[in-house]
N, CA, C and O atoms as a MOPAC input file, in Angstrom:
PM7 MOZYME 1SCF
protein

 N    -19.65900 1     2.73500 1     3.66100 1
 C    -18.56600 1     3.49900 1     3.78600 1
 C    -17.17500 1     2.58700 1     4.21700 1
 O    -16.83900 1     1.92900 1     5.20200 1
 N    -16.56800 1     2.94200 1     2.88700 1
 C    -15.54400 1     2.00900 1     3.15900 1
 C    -14.11200 1     2.62600 1     3.93900 1
 O    -13.72900 1     3.75100 1     3.61400 1
 N    -13.42300 1     1.91500 1     4.87300 1
 C    -12.84600 1     2.44500 1     5.63400 1
 C    -11.38300 1     1.34500 1     5.52000 1
 O    -11.48600 1     0.15500 1     5.22000 1
 N    -10.04100 1     2.04900 1     5.83200 1
 C     -8.88400 1     1.68900 1     5.57300 1
 C     -8.03000 1     2.24800 1     6.94600 1
 O     -7.90100 1     3.36600 1     7.44600 1
 N     -7.42700 1     0.65700 1     7.35300 1
 C     -6.57900 1     0.79000 1     8.58100 1
 C     -5.10400 1     0.27800 1     8.41800 1
 O     -4.86300 1    -0.91400 1     8.22700 1
 N     -4.13500 1     1.23400 1     8.50300 1
 C     -3.07900 1     0.47700 1     8.12000 1
 C     -2.44000 1     0.00100 1     9.88600 1
 O     -2.75400 1     0.48800 1    10.97300 1
 N     -1.38800 1    -1.20600 1     9.52800 1
 C     -0.95100 1    -1.29100 1    10.75500 1
 C      0.27500 1    -2.00200 1    10.31300 1
 O      0.22200 1    -2.68100 1     9.28800 1
 N      1.68000 1    -1.88100 1    11.18700 1
 C      2.64300 1    -2.77200 1    10.63100 1
 C      4.14300 1    -2.36200 1    10.22600 1
 O      5.07100 1    -3.01500 1     9.74800 1
 N      3.97600 1    -0.70600 1    10.69900 1
 C      4.90200 1    -0.04300 1    10.41600 1
 C      6.13700 1    -0.09000 1    11.56900 1
 O      5.68400 1    -0.35800 1    12.68200 1
 N      6.88200 1     0.01400 1    11.55600 1
 C      8.20400 1     0.06900 1    12.58600 1
 C      9.74600 1     0.97500 1    11.97200 1
 O      9.91800 1     1.79600 1    11.07200 1
 N     10.54300 1     0.41000 1    12.84600 1
 C     12.20200 1     0.66200 1    12.43000 1
 C     12.53500 1    -0.26000 1    12.31400 1
 O     12.28700 1    -1.17600 1    13.09800 1
 N     13.45300 1    -0.38500 1    10.94500 1
 C     13.66000 1    -1.79700 1    11.22200 1
 C     15.51200 1    -1.37700 1     9.81500 1
 O     15.58700 1    -0.49000 1     8.96400 1
 N     16.31400 1    -2.16500 1    10.09000 1
 C     17.32800 1    -1.74200 1     9.38300 1
 C     17.76700 1    -2.23800 1     8.13900 1
 O     17.69100 1    -3.42500 1     7.82100 1
 N     18.36200 1    -1.07200 1     7.22300 1
 C     18.63300 1    -1.50100 1     6.09100 1
 C     19.22700 1    -3.18200 1     5.23000 1
 O     20.39500 1    -3.49800 1     5.45400 1
 N     18.48300 1    -4.00400 1     4.43200 1
 C     18.40900 1    -5.17700 1     4.34200 1
 C     17.40600 1    -5.89100 1     5.09500 1
 O     17.20100 1    -7.03800 1     4.69800 1
 N     16.55700 1    -5.39600 1     6.33800 1
 C     15.76400 1    -5.88100 1     7.09700 1
 C     14.66600 1    -6.02200 1     5.87100 1
 O     14.85600 1    -5.78700 1     4.67800 1
 N     13.27100 1    -6.54900 1     6.62400 1
 C     11.80900 1    -6.79700 1     6.28300 1
 C     10.67200 1    -6.34600 1     7.31400 1
 O     10.54200 1    -6.40300 1     8.53700 1
 N     10.05800 1    -5.96500 1     6.45200 1
 C      8.47400 1    -5.39400 1     7.40600 1
 C      7.13400 1    -5.98900 1     6.33900 1
 O      7.06800 1    -6.17800 1     5.12400 1
 N      6.24100 1    -6.14600 1     7.37300 1
 C      5.17700 1    -6.86600 1     6.93400 1
 C      3.74600 1    -5.54200 1     6.93800 1
 O      3.14900 1    -5.55500 1     8.01400 1
 N      3.34200 1    -4.77500 1     6.18900 1
 C      2.35000 1    -3.63200 1     6.34200 1
 C      1.06200 1    -4.61100 1     6.18600 1
 O      1.14500 1    -5.72400 1     5.66800 1
 N     -0.39800 1    -3.93400 1     6.80900 1
 C     -1.29700 1    -4.63200 1     6.51600 1
 C     -2.36600 1    -3.58600 1     6.20100 1
 O     -2.05400 1    -2.48300 1     6.65000 1
 N     -3.30400 1    -3.60700 1     5.68600 1
 C     -4.28100 1    -2.19400 1     5.46800 1
 C     -5.98900 1    -3.44800 1     5.67200 1
 O     -6.54100 1    -4.16000 1     4.83300 1
 N     -6.25900 1    -3.23600 1     6.91100 1
 C     -7.42100 1    -3.72900 1     7.17000 1
 C     -8.59600 1    -2.77200 1     6.31900 1
 O     -8.69100 1    -1.54500 1     6.27100 1
 N     -9.43300 1    -3.82300 1     5.68200 1
 C    -10.25000 1    -3.16200 1     4.92600 1
 C    -11.79300 1    -3.52300 1     4.58000 1
 O    -12.10300 1    -4.50300 1     3.90300 1
 N    -12.72500 1    -2.60200 1     5.13500 1
 C    -13.80800 1    -3.10600 1     6.09900 1
 C    -14.98400 1    -1.97300 1     4.59600 1
 O    -14.50400 1    -1.03600 1     3.95700 1
 N    -16.14700 1    -2.37900 1     4.47500 1
 C    -17.10000 1    -1.77200 1     4.13800 1
 C    -17.37700 1    -1.67900 1     2.26400 1
 O    -18.07500 1    -0.93700 1     1.57400 1
 N    -16.35900 1    -2.93000 1     1.91000 1
 C    -16.37700 1    -2.63900 1     0.29000 1
 C    -18.06500 1    -3.86700 1    -0.12900 1
 O    -18.51800 1    -4.82600 1     0.49600 1
 N    -18.49900 1    -3.22200 1    -1.36200 1
 C    -19.96700 1    -3.81800 1    -1.29600 1
 C    -19.91400 1    -4.20200 1    -2.93100 1
 O    -20.88600 1    -4.41200 1    -3.65700 1
 N    -18.21900 1    -4.23700 1    -3.36300 1
 C    -18.21800 1    -4.16200 1    -5.00600 1
 C    -17.98800 1    -5.56400 1    -5.31600 1
 O    -18.51700 1    -6.21300 1    -4.41400 1
 N    -17.36400 1    -6.45400 1    -6.30000 1
 C    -17.30400 1    -7.53400 1    -6.50100 1
 C    -15.50700 1    -7.02600 1    -7.29700 1
 O    -14.46200 1    -7.67400 1    -7.36700 1
 N    -15.79700 1    -5.86400 1    -7.68800 1
 C    -14.02000 1    -5.55500 1    -7.60500 1
 C    -13.80400 1    -3.93300 1    -7.08400 1
 O    -14.55900 1    -2.98300 1    -7.29200 1
 N    -12.55100 1    -3.95100 1    -6.36100 1
 C    -12.40600 1    -2.46400 1    -5.69100 1
 C    -10.44100 1    -2.67700 1    -6.17400 1
 O     -9.80300 1    -3.69700 1    -6.43600 1
 N    -10.10200 1    -1.49900 1    -6.12400 1
 C     -8.62400 1    -1.46800 1    -5.82200 1
 C     -8.17900 1    -0.62800 1    -4.84800 1
 O     -8.74200 1     0.37400 1    -4.40600 1
 N     -7.07700 1    -1.12600 1    -4.52700 1
 C     -6.54500 1    -1.13100 1    -2.82300 1
 C     -5.10100 1    -0.32100 1    -3.52500 1
 O     -4.44400 1    -1.08200 1    -4.23600 1
 N     -4.59100 1     0.99500 1    -3.41700 1
 C     -3.02100 1     0.87000 1    -3.63900 1
 C     -2.28100 1     1.29500 1    -2.62200 1
 O     -2.85900 1     1.92200 1    -1.73500 1
 N     -1.00300 1     1.07800 1    -2.52900 1
 C     -0.22800 1     1.53000 1    -1.37500 1
 C      0.93600 1     2.82400 1    -1.78500 1
 O      1.84500 1     2.62600 1    -2.59000 1
 N      0.75400 1     3.95900 1    -1.18300 1
 C      1.57100 1     4.61800 1    -1.54300 1
 C      2.32800 1     5.44100 1    -0.50200 1
 O      1.54000 1     5.41800 1     0.44400 1
 N      3.36600 1     6.13900 1    -0.12000 1
 C      4.48500 1     6.06500 1     0.63400 1
 C      4.41900 1     8.06700 1     0.69900 1
 O      3.83200 1     8.64700 1    -0.21400 1
 N      4.94800 1     8.72200 1     1.62700 1
 C      5.44300 1     9.76000 1     1.55000 1
 C      6.58700 1    10.35000 1     2.58500 1
 O      6.35200 1    10.71300 1     3.73700 1
 N      7.72000 1    10.36700 1     2.01000 1
 C      9.02600 1    10.54100 1     2.75000 1
 C      9.13900 1    11.71000 1     3.04800 1
 O      8.85100 1    12.52600 1     2.17200 1
 N      9.57900 1    12.19200 1     4.33700 1
 C      9.86100 1    13.84900 1     5.21800 1
 C     10.21200 1    14.64500 1     3.78500 1
 O     11.29700 1    14.49500 1     3.22300 1
 N      9.20700 1    15.46400 1     3.29800 1
 C      9.76500 1    16.85600 1     2.70100 1
 C      9.33200 1    16.23300 1     1.01800 1
 O      9.37900 1    16.97000 1     0.03300 1
 N      9.08100 1    15.33600 1     0.97600 1
 C      8.48800 1    14.75100 1    -0.25200 1
 C      7.45300 1    14.61400 1    -0.36600 1
 O      6.72000 1    14.44400 1     0.60800 1
 N      6.88600 1    14.64600 1    -1.97900 1
 C      5.36100 1    14.12100 1    -2.29600 1
 C      4.94300 1    12.84800 1    -1.97200 1
 O      5.79200 1    12.13300 1    -1.44100 1
 N      3.72000 1    12.33600 1    -2.18200 1
 C      3.44800 1    10.96500 1    -2.32900 1
 C      3.54700 1    10.17400 1    -3.54800 1
 O      3.07700 1    10.46200 1    -4.64900 1
 N      4.33900 1     8.95100 1    -3.15700 1
 C      4.56800 1     8.35200 1    -4.08100 1
 C      4.29700 1     7.03100 1    -4.08700 1
 O      4.77400 1     6.33600 1    -3.19100 1
 N      3.38200 1     6.38400 1    -5.22500 1
 C      2.81700 1     5.45900 1    -5.59300 1
 C      3.78900 1     4.36400 1    -5.26100 1
 O      4.97100 1     4.56300 1    -5.53900 1
 N      3.38800 1     3.08400 1    -4.62700 1
 C      4.23800 1     1.97100 1    -4.83600 1
 C      3.66100 1     0.73400 1    -5.32100 1
 O      4.24700 1    -0.17900 1    -5.90200 1
 N      2.38200 1     0.82600 1    -4.99700 1
 C      1.94400 1    -0.56800 1    -5.39900 1
 C      0.27500 1    -0.73600 1    -5.81900 1
 O     -0.29500 1     0.00700 1    -5.02000 1
 N     -0.54100 1    -1.23400 1    -6.51400 1
 C     -2.17800 1    -1.18700 1    -6.54900 1
 C     -2.10000 1    -2.19100 1    -7.01700 1
 O     -1.19200 1    -2.53100 1    -7.77600 1
 N     -3.56100 1    -3.26800 1    -6.46800 1
 C     -3.73600 1    -4.14100 1    -6.31100 1
 C     -5.07200 1    -4.18400 1    -6.92100 1
 O     -5.67800 1    -3.12000 1    -6.79400 1
 N     -5.82200 1    -5.28300 1    -7.66400 1
 C     -6.97800 1    -5.17100 1    -7.89300 1
 C     -7.97200 1    -6.04200 1    -7.53800 1
 O     -8.21400 1    -6.81400 1    -8.46500 1
 N     -8.87600 1    -6.29100 1    -6.23100 1
 C     -9.12200 1    -7.12200 1    -5.36600 1
 C     -9.95700 1    -7.80800 1    -6.26500 1
 O    -10.05300 1    -8.97700 1    -5.89000 1
 N    -10.58800 1    -7.59900 1    -7.26400 1
 C    -11.33700 1    -8.39800 1    -7.73400 1
 C    -10.64200 1    -9.71500 1    -8.92600 1
 O    -11.11100 1   -10.84300 1    -9.08400 1
 N     -9.82900 1    -9.31800 1    -9.39700 1
 C     -9.33900 1    -9.89700 1   -10.24300 1
 C     -7.65600 1   -10.08700 1   -10.15300 1
 O     -6.93200 1   -10.63900 1   -10.98100 1
 N     -7.33600 1    -9.54900 1    -9.07800 1
 C     -5.55400 1    -9.84800 1    -8.71400 1
 C     -4.86800 1    -9.14700 1    -9.52100 1
 O     -3.65200 1    -9.20900 1    -9.34000 1
 N     -5.29100 1    -8.38900 1   -10.49300 1
 C     -4.21400 1    -7.60700 1   -11.41700 1
 C     -3.23300 1    -7.02400 1   -10.10200 1
 O     -3.64000 1    -6.92600 1    -8.94400 1
 N     -1.97900 1    -6.70100 1   -10.53300 1
 C     -1.16300 1    -5.98000 1    -9.43000 1
 C     -0.13800 1    -5.52400 1   -10.22400 1
 O      0.23100 1    -6.21200 1   -11.17600 1
 N      0.53900 1    -4.13900 1    -9.90100 1
 C      1.85700 1    -3.45200 1   -10.59400 1
 C      2.26400 1    -3.16300 1    -9.09300 1
 O      1.65500 1    -3.34400 1    -8.03900 1
 N      3.99700 1    -2.45000 1    -9.49000 1
 C      4.91800 1    -1.94300 1    -8.75400 1
 C      5.49700 1    -0.99800 1    -8.99100 1
 O      6.24000 1    -1.27700 1    -9.93200 1
 N      5.62800 1     0.02800 1    -8.69700 1
 C      6.43700 1     0.95300 1    -8.81600 1
 C      8.02400 1     0.50800 1    -9.28400 1
 O      8.51400 1    -0.56200 1    -8.92400 1
 N      8.71300 1     1.44800 1   -10.10100 1
 C     10.10500 1     0.36600 1   -10.29400 1
 C     11.13900 1     0.14900 1    -9.41500 1
 O     12.01800 1    -0.71100 1    -9.36300 1
 N     10.75600 1     1.45200 1    -8.48000 1
 C     12.17200 1     1.54400 1    -7.24700 1
 C     11.64400 1     0.26000 1    -6.24100 1
 O     12.40900 1    -0.27300 1    -5.43800 1
 N     10.23300 1    -0.14300 1    -6.41100 1
 C      9.94900 1    -1.13300 1    -5.59300 1
 C      9.84100 1    -2.68700 1    -5.47000 1
 O      9.82000 1    -3.52700 1    -4.57000 1
 N      9.76800 1    -2.63100 1    -7.22000 1
 C      9.78800 1    -4.03700 1    -8.09900 1
 C     10.73800 1    -5.53800 1    -7.38600 1
 O     11.95700 1    -5.66900 1    -7.50300 1
 N     10.02400 1    -6.31000 1    -6.83000 1
 C     11.50600 1    -7.47200 1    -7.06600 1
 C     11.75600 1    -7.61400 1    -5.61100 1
 O     12.52200 1    -8.51200 1    -5.26200 1
 N     11.10600 1    -6.69700 1    -4.53900 1
 C     11.37400 1    -6.39300 1    -3.06900 1
 C      9.91700 1    -6.52700 1    -2.34900 1
 O      9.45300 1    -7.47400 1    -1.71600 1
 N      9.53800 1    -5.66700 1    -2.56200 1
 C      7.85700 1    -5.95000 1    -2.50400 1
 C      6.51700 1    -6.37000 1    -2.83900 1
 O      5.65700 1    -5.83700 1    -3.53900 1
 N      6.52900 1    -7.10800 1    -2.38700 1
 C      4.57200 1    -8.08200 1    -2.81500 1
 C      3.36000 1    -7.45800 1    -1.99700 1
 O      3.29500 1    -7.09700 1    -0.82200 1
 N      2.58300 1    -7.45600 1    -2.84600 1
 C      1.33100 1    -7.28600 1    -2.18300 1
 C      0.40400 1    -8.51300 1    -2.68600 1
 O      0.42000 1    -9.14200 1    -3.74300 1
 N     -0.36100 1    -8.61000 1    -1.60200 1
 C     -1.36800 1    -9.80500 1    -1.08500 1
 C     -2.84000 1    -9.40300 1    -0.39200 1
 O     -3.07000 1    -8.67500 1     0.57300 1
 N     -3.71900 1   -10.13700 1    -1.23400 1
 C     -4.86900 1    -9.81900 1    -0.93400 1
 C     -5.49300 1   -10.99600 1    -0.11600 1
 O     -6.01400 1   -11.78600 1    -0.90400 1
 N     -5.65100 1   -11.46800 1     1.42600 1
 C     -6.40900 1   -12.17700 1     1.87800 1
 C     -7.65200 1   -11.52300 1     2.07500 1
 O     -7.78400 1   -10.37400 1     2.49600 1
 N     -9.05100 1   -12.73300 1     1.57200 1
 C     -9.94900 1   -12.25200 1     1.18400 1
 C    -10.96300 1   -12.98100 1     2.37700 1
 O    -12.17400 1   -13.14900 1     2.22600 1
 N    -10.18900 1   -13.36300 1     3.56800 1
 C    -10.61400 1   -14.50600 1     4.39000 1
 C    -10.06200 1   -13.24300 1     6.10600 1
 O    -10.34500 1   -13.60900 1     7.24600 1
 N     -9.56600 1   -12.35200 1     5.92200 1
 C     -9.25600 1   -11.74600 1     6.81600 1
 C     -9.62200 1   -10.24600 1     6.24300 1
 O     -9.30300 1    -9.34200 1     7.01500 1
 N    -10.21500 1    -9.86000 1     5.06300 1
 C    -10.24000 1    -8.92100 1     4.66800 1
 C     -9.17700 1    -7.84100 1     4.87600 1
 O     -9.26000 1    -6.74000 1     5.41900 1
 N     -7.85000 1    -8.65900 1     4.11200 1
 C     -6.48300 1    -7.58400 1     4.51600 1
 C     -5.93900 1    -7.44400 1     3.05800 1
 O     -6.19000 1    -8.09700 1     2.04500 1
 N     -4.99800 1    -6.23000 1     3.31000 1
 C     -4.24800 1    -6.15800 1     1.89100 1
 C     -3.02000 1    -6.16900 1     2.72000 1
 O     -2.84900 1    -5.46800 1     3.71700 1
 N     -2.10300 1    -7.09800 1     2.18000 1
 C     -0.56900 1    -7.20000 1     2.96100 1
 C      0.25000 1    -6.62100 1     1.77000 1
 O     -0.01600 1    -6.86800 1     0.59300 1
 N      1.54400 1    -5.61600 1     2.30000 1
 C      2.50600 1    -5.34300 1     1.81100 1
 C      3.50200 1    -5.67500 1     2.20300 1
 O      4.07600 1    -4.91000 1     2.97800 1
 N      4.25000 1    -7.18000 1     1.77600 1
 C      5.63500 1    -7.66800 1     2.16400 1
 C      6.35000 1    -6.68500 1     1.89200 1
 O      5.90600 1    -6.12700 1     0.88900 1
 N      7.89400 1    -5.84100 1     2.58300 1
 C      8.61100 1    -5.44200 1     2.01500 1
 C      9.97800 1    -6.05500 1     2.67100 1
 O     10.11300 1    -6.21800 1     3.88300 1
 N     10.73100 1    -6.29600 1     1.92800 1
 C     12.24600 1    -7.02800 1     1.72100 1
 C     13.03500 1    -6.18900 1     0.71700 1
 O     12.77000 1    -5.50100 1    -0.26900 1
 N     14.52200 1    -6.68100 1     1.65600 1
 C     15.67300 1    -6.22100 1     1.14900 1
 C     15.22000 1    -4.57900 1     1.29700 1
 O     15.06100 1    -3.99300 1     0.22600 1
 N     15.00700 1    -3.81400 1     2.52600 1
 C     14.64800 1    -2.53000 1     2.85100 1
 C     16.03100 1    -1.46800 1     2.72200 1
 O     17.11600 1    -1.71100 1     3.25100 1
 N     15.71300 1    -0.20900 1     1.87300 1
 C     16.59800 1     0.46500 1     2.01000 1
 C     16.13900 1     1.59500 1     2.90800 1
 O     15.06100 1     1.64300 1     3.50200 1
 N     17.36700 1     2.74000 1     2.92900 1
 C     17.01300 1     3.93000 1     3.45900 1
 C     15.97300 1     4.37200 1     2.93200 1
 O     14.90300 1     4.41300 1     3.53800 1
 N     16.14100 1     4.79100 1     1.65900 1
 C     15.27200 1     5.55300 1     0.45700 1
 C     14.07500 1     4.68700 1     0.66000 1
 O     13.38200 1     4.90700 1    -0.33300 1
 N     13.62900 1     4.05700 1     1.20800 1
 C     12.08000 1     3.58900 1     1.58200 1
 C     11.40000 1     4.06200 1     2.79700 1
 O     10.33300 1     3.71200 1     3.30100 1
 N     12.31500 1     4.98800 1     3.16600 1
 C     11.48100 1     5.36000 1     4.74900 1
 C     10.52200 1     6.36400 1     4.48200 1
 O     11.02100 1     7.40700 1     4.05800 1
 N      9.48900 1     6.35800 1     4.58600 1
 C      8.64100 1     7.20400 1     5.25700 1
 C      7.33900 1     7.02000 1     5.87300 1
 O      7.38700 1     6.20100 1     6.79000 1
 N      6.21300 1     7.50800 1     5.66800 1
 C      4.88800 1     7.01700 1     5.82200 1
 C      3.72800 1     6.51900 1     4.67200 1
 O      3.31700 1     7.22700 1     3.75300 1
 N      3.34700 1     5.25100 1     4.93500 1
 C      2.82600 1     4.49900 1     4.37400 1
 C      1.66400 1     4.47300 1     4.44800 1
 O      1.18100 1     4.10500 1     5.51900 1
 N      0.83100 1     4.82900 1     3.40900 1
 C     -0.92900 1     4.27000 1     3.12900 1
 C     -1.32800 1     3.29300 1     2.22400 1
 O     -0.81700 1     2.78600 1     1.22600 1
 N     -2.54900 1     3.13700 1     2.93100 1
 C     -3.21100 1     2.24500 1     1.78100 1
 C     -4.19100 1     3.33300 1     1.44500 1
 O     -4.47000 1     4.34200 1     2.09300 1
 N     -4.84000 1     2.73700 1    -0.17500 1
 C     -5.76400 1     4.10600 1    -0.50200 1
 C     -6.61600 1     2.94600 1    -1.41200 1
 O     -6.28600 1     1.84700 1    -1.85800 1
 N     -7.99800 1     3.81300 1    -1.47000 1
 C     -8.59800 1     2.46400 1    -2.54700 1
 C     -9.87900 1     3.57100 1    -3.09200 1
 O    -10.37300 1     4.63700 1    -2.72600 1
 N    -10.06600 1     2.45300 1    -4.32200 1
 C    -11.52900 1     3.28400 1    -4.85300 1
 C    -11.68300 1     2.50500 1    -5.97800 1
 O    -10.83700 1     1.77100 1    -6.48900 1
 N    -13.60100 1     2.85200 1    -6.57900 1
 C    -13.81500 1     1.88300 1    -6.74100 1
 C    -13.35300 1     1.81700 1    -8.73000 1
 O    -13.64000 1     0.97600 1    -9.58200 1
 N    -12.49300 1     3.22300 1    -8.82100 1
 C    -12.21900 1     2.80300 1   -10.51300 1
 C    -10.85800 1     3.05800 1   -10.25600 1
 O    -10.22700 1     2.53200 1   -11.17200 1
 N    -10.21500 1     3.52200 1    -9.58400 1
 C     -9.20300 1     3.86500 1    -9.28500 1
 C     -7.92100 1     2.68400 1   -10.01600 1
 O     -8.18400 1     1.49100 1   -10.16400 1
 N     -6.80900 1     3.18400 1   -10.33400 1
 C     -5.83900 1     2.32500 1   -10.62100 1
 C     -4.63500 1     3.28100 1   -11.45100 1
 O     -4.64500 1     4.16400 1   -12.30900 1
 N     -3.40500 1     2.38700 1   -10.48300 1
 C     -2.12900 1     3.61600 1   -10.98700 1
 C     -1.89900 1     3.99100 1    -9.61600 1
 O     -2.29300 1     3.42000 1    -8.59900 1
 N     -0.76200 1     5.69600 1    -9.81200 1
 C     -0.13900 1     6.00900 1    -9.05200 1
 C     -0.32800 1     7.42100 1    -8.91900 1
 O      0.61500 1     8.15100 1    -8.61300 1
 N     -1.47100 1     7.85300 1    -9.12600 1
 C     -2.21000 1     9.20700 1    -8.90500 1
 C     -2.87600 1     9.21100 1    -7.41900 1
 O     -3.82800 1     8.49600 1    -7.10400 1
 N     -2.34600 1     9.95400 1    -6.72400 1
 C     -3.10800 1     9.97600 1    -5.37800 1
 C     -4.23700 1    10.44500 1    -5.65400 1
 O     -5.07400 1     9.81800 1    -5.00500 1
 N     -4.96000 1    11.65300 1    -6.62600 1
 C     -5.90700 1    11.96200 1    -6.96200 1
 C     -7.18200 1    10.99400 1    -7.22100 1
 O     -8.33700 1    11.29800 1    -6.92500 1
 N     -6.80900 1     9.87200 1    -7.77600 1
 C     -7.47600 1     8.75100 1    -8.47100 1
 C     -8.03200 1     7.93500 1    -7.18100 1
 O     -8.72600 1     6.95100 1    -7.43600 1
 N     -7.84000 1     8.18600 1    -6.10600 1
 C     -8.52800 1     7.03800 1    -4.86700 1
 C     -8.81300 1     8.16600 1    -3.76500 1
 O     -7.96100 1     8.96800 1    -3.38200 1
 N    -10.01600 1     8.11600 1    -3.35400 1
 C    -11.12600 1     8.67900 1    -2.76500 1
 C    -10.89200 1     8.30600 1    -1.38000 1
 O    -11.05500 1     9.24800 1    -0.60400 1
 N    -10.53700 1     7.13700 1    -0.81400 1
 C    -10.43600 1     6.91900 1     0.49400 1
 C     -8.79900 1     6.48200 1     0.83300 1
 O     -7.83800 1     6.10400 1     0.16300 1
 N     -9.06100 1     6.74900 1     2.19200 1
 C     -7.44800 1     7.19500 1     2.74200 1
 C     -7.37800 1     6.37800 1     4.54200 1
 O     -8.21500 1     6.53100 1     5.43300 1
 N     -6.16700 1     5.58200 1     4.59200 1
 C     -6.25000 1     5.11800 1     5.68800 1
 C     -5.43400 1     6.34900 1     6.46800 1
 O     -5.29600 1     7.33200 1     5.74000 1
 N     -4.86300 1     6.49100 1     7.81300 1
 C     -4.58600 1     6.70800 1     8.35600 1
 C     -2.59200 1     7.33600 1     8.14300 1
 O     -1.83100 1     8.27100 1     8.39200 1
 N     -2.64300 1     6.42300 1     7.72400 1
 C     -1.03700 1     6.06000 1     7.72300 1
 C     -0.59500 1     5.01800 1     8.66100 1
 O     -1.32200 1     4.32600 1     9.37400 1
 N      1.24100 1     4.97900 1     8.53400 1
 C      2.17800 1     4.00900 1     9.27800 1
 C      3.15200 1     4.19500 1     9.30600 1
 O      3.59400 1     3.52100 1     8.37600 1
 N      4.13000 1     4.80600 1     9.86100 1
 C      5.11000 1     5.34300 1     9.56100 1
 C      6.46200 1     3.92400 1     9.50900 1
 O      6.59600 1     3.15000 1    10.45700 1
 N      7.23000 1     3.85700 1     8.37000 1
 C      8.48500 1     2.87900 1     8.60200 1
 C      9.80200 1     4.11900 1     8.37300 1
 O      9.92000 1     5.23700 1     7.87000 1
 N     10.54700 1     3.22700 1     9.00600 1
 C     11.94400 1     3.89300 1     9.15600 1
 C     13.23900 1     3.03700 1     9.13200 1
 O     13.68900 1     2.63000 1    10.20300 1
 N     14.04100 1     2.66000 1     7.61600 1
 C     14.70400 1     2.28300 1     7.52300 1
 C     16.15000 1     2.73500 1     7.96000 1
 O     16.49700 1     3.80700 1     7.46500 1
 N     17.18300 1     2.03300 1     8.90900 1
 C     18.31000 1     2.67300 1     9.48900 1
 C     19.43000 1     2.19400 1     8.27000 1
 O     19.52600 1     1.01800 1     7.91900 1
 N     20.23300 1     3.26900 1     7.70500 1
 C     21.26400 1     2.74700 1     6.94000 1
 C     22.71200 1     2.31300 1     7.75300 1
 O     23.65900 1     1.84400 1     7.12100 1

């Protein structure tokens, strides 16, 4: 059974940086997709980035491209989301999600979710 556990959220001023981690366990496949989503208060879940663990392909939402970077650390079994130049609109609960066949930013394509970690960016 695949399990995902996020960590690293917190409070940061606009313009600052945060690093989120998704600890991944239970993957027995050569390839797997991990995506980051976020949900702002009162809004739906928005895809931020997704990466293929097998070949390293990665995509970013337009709203974060150039500011966020996602990296797989196979030695530590973690997927890290480095968030720079944060804006107030980046505030929300951040989730990592996984699926063997998923790709892109439709939440229904992912069958495994972490519990989420909150990020608050003060302006």
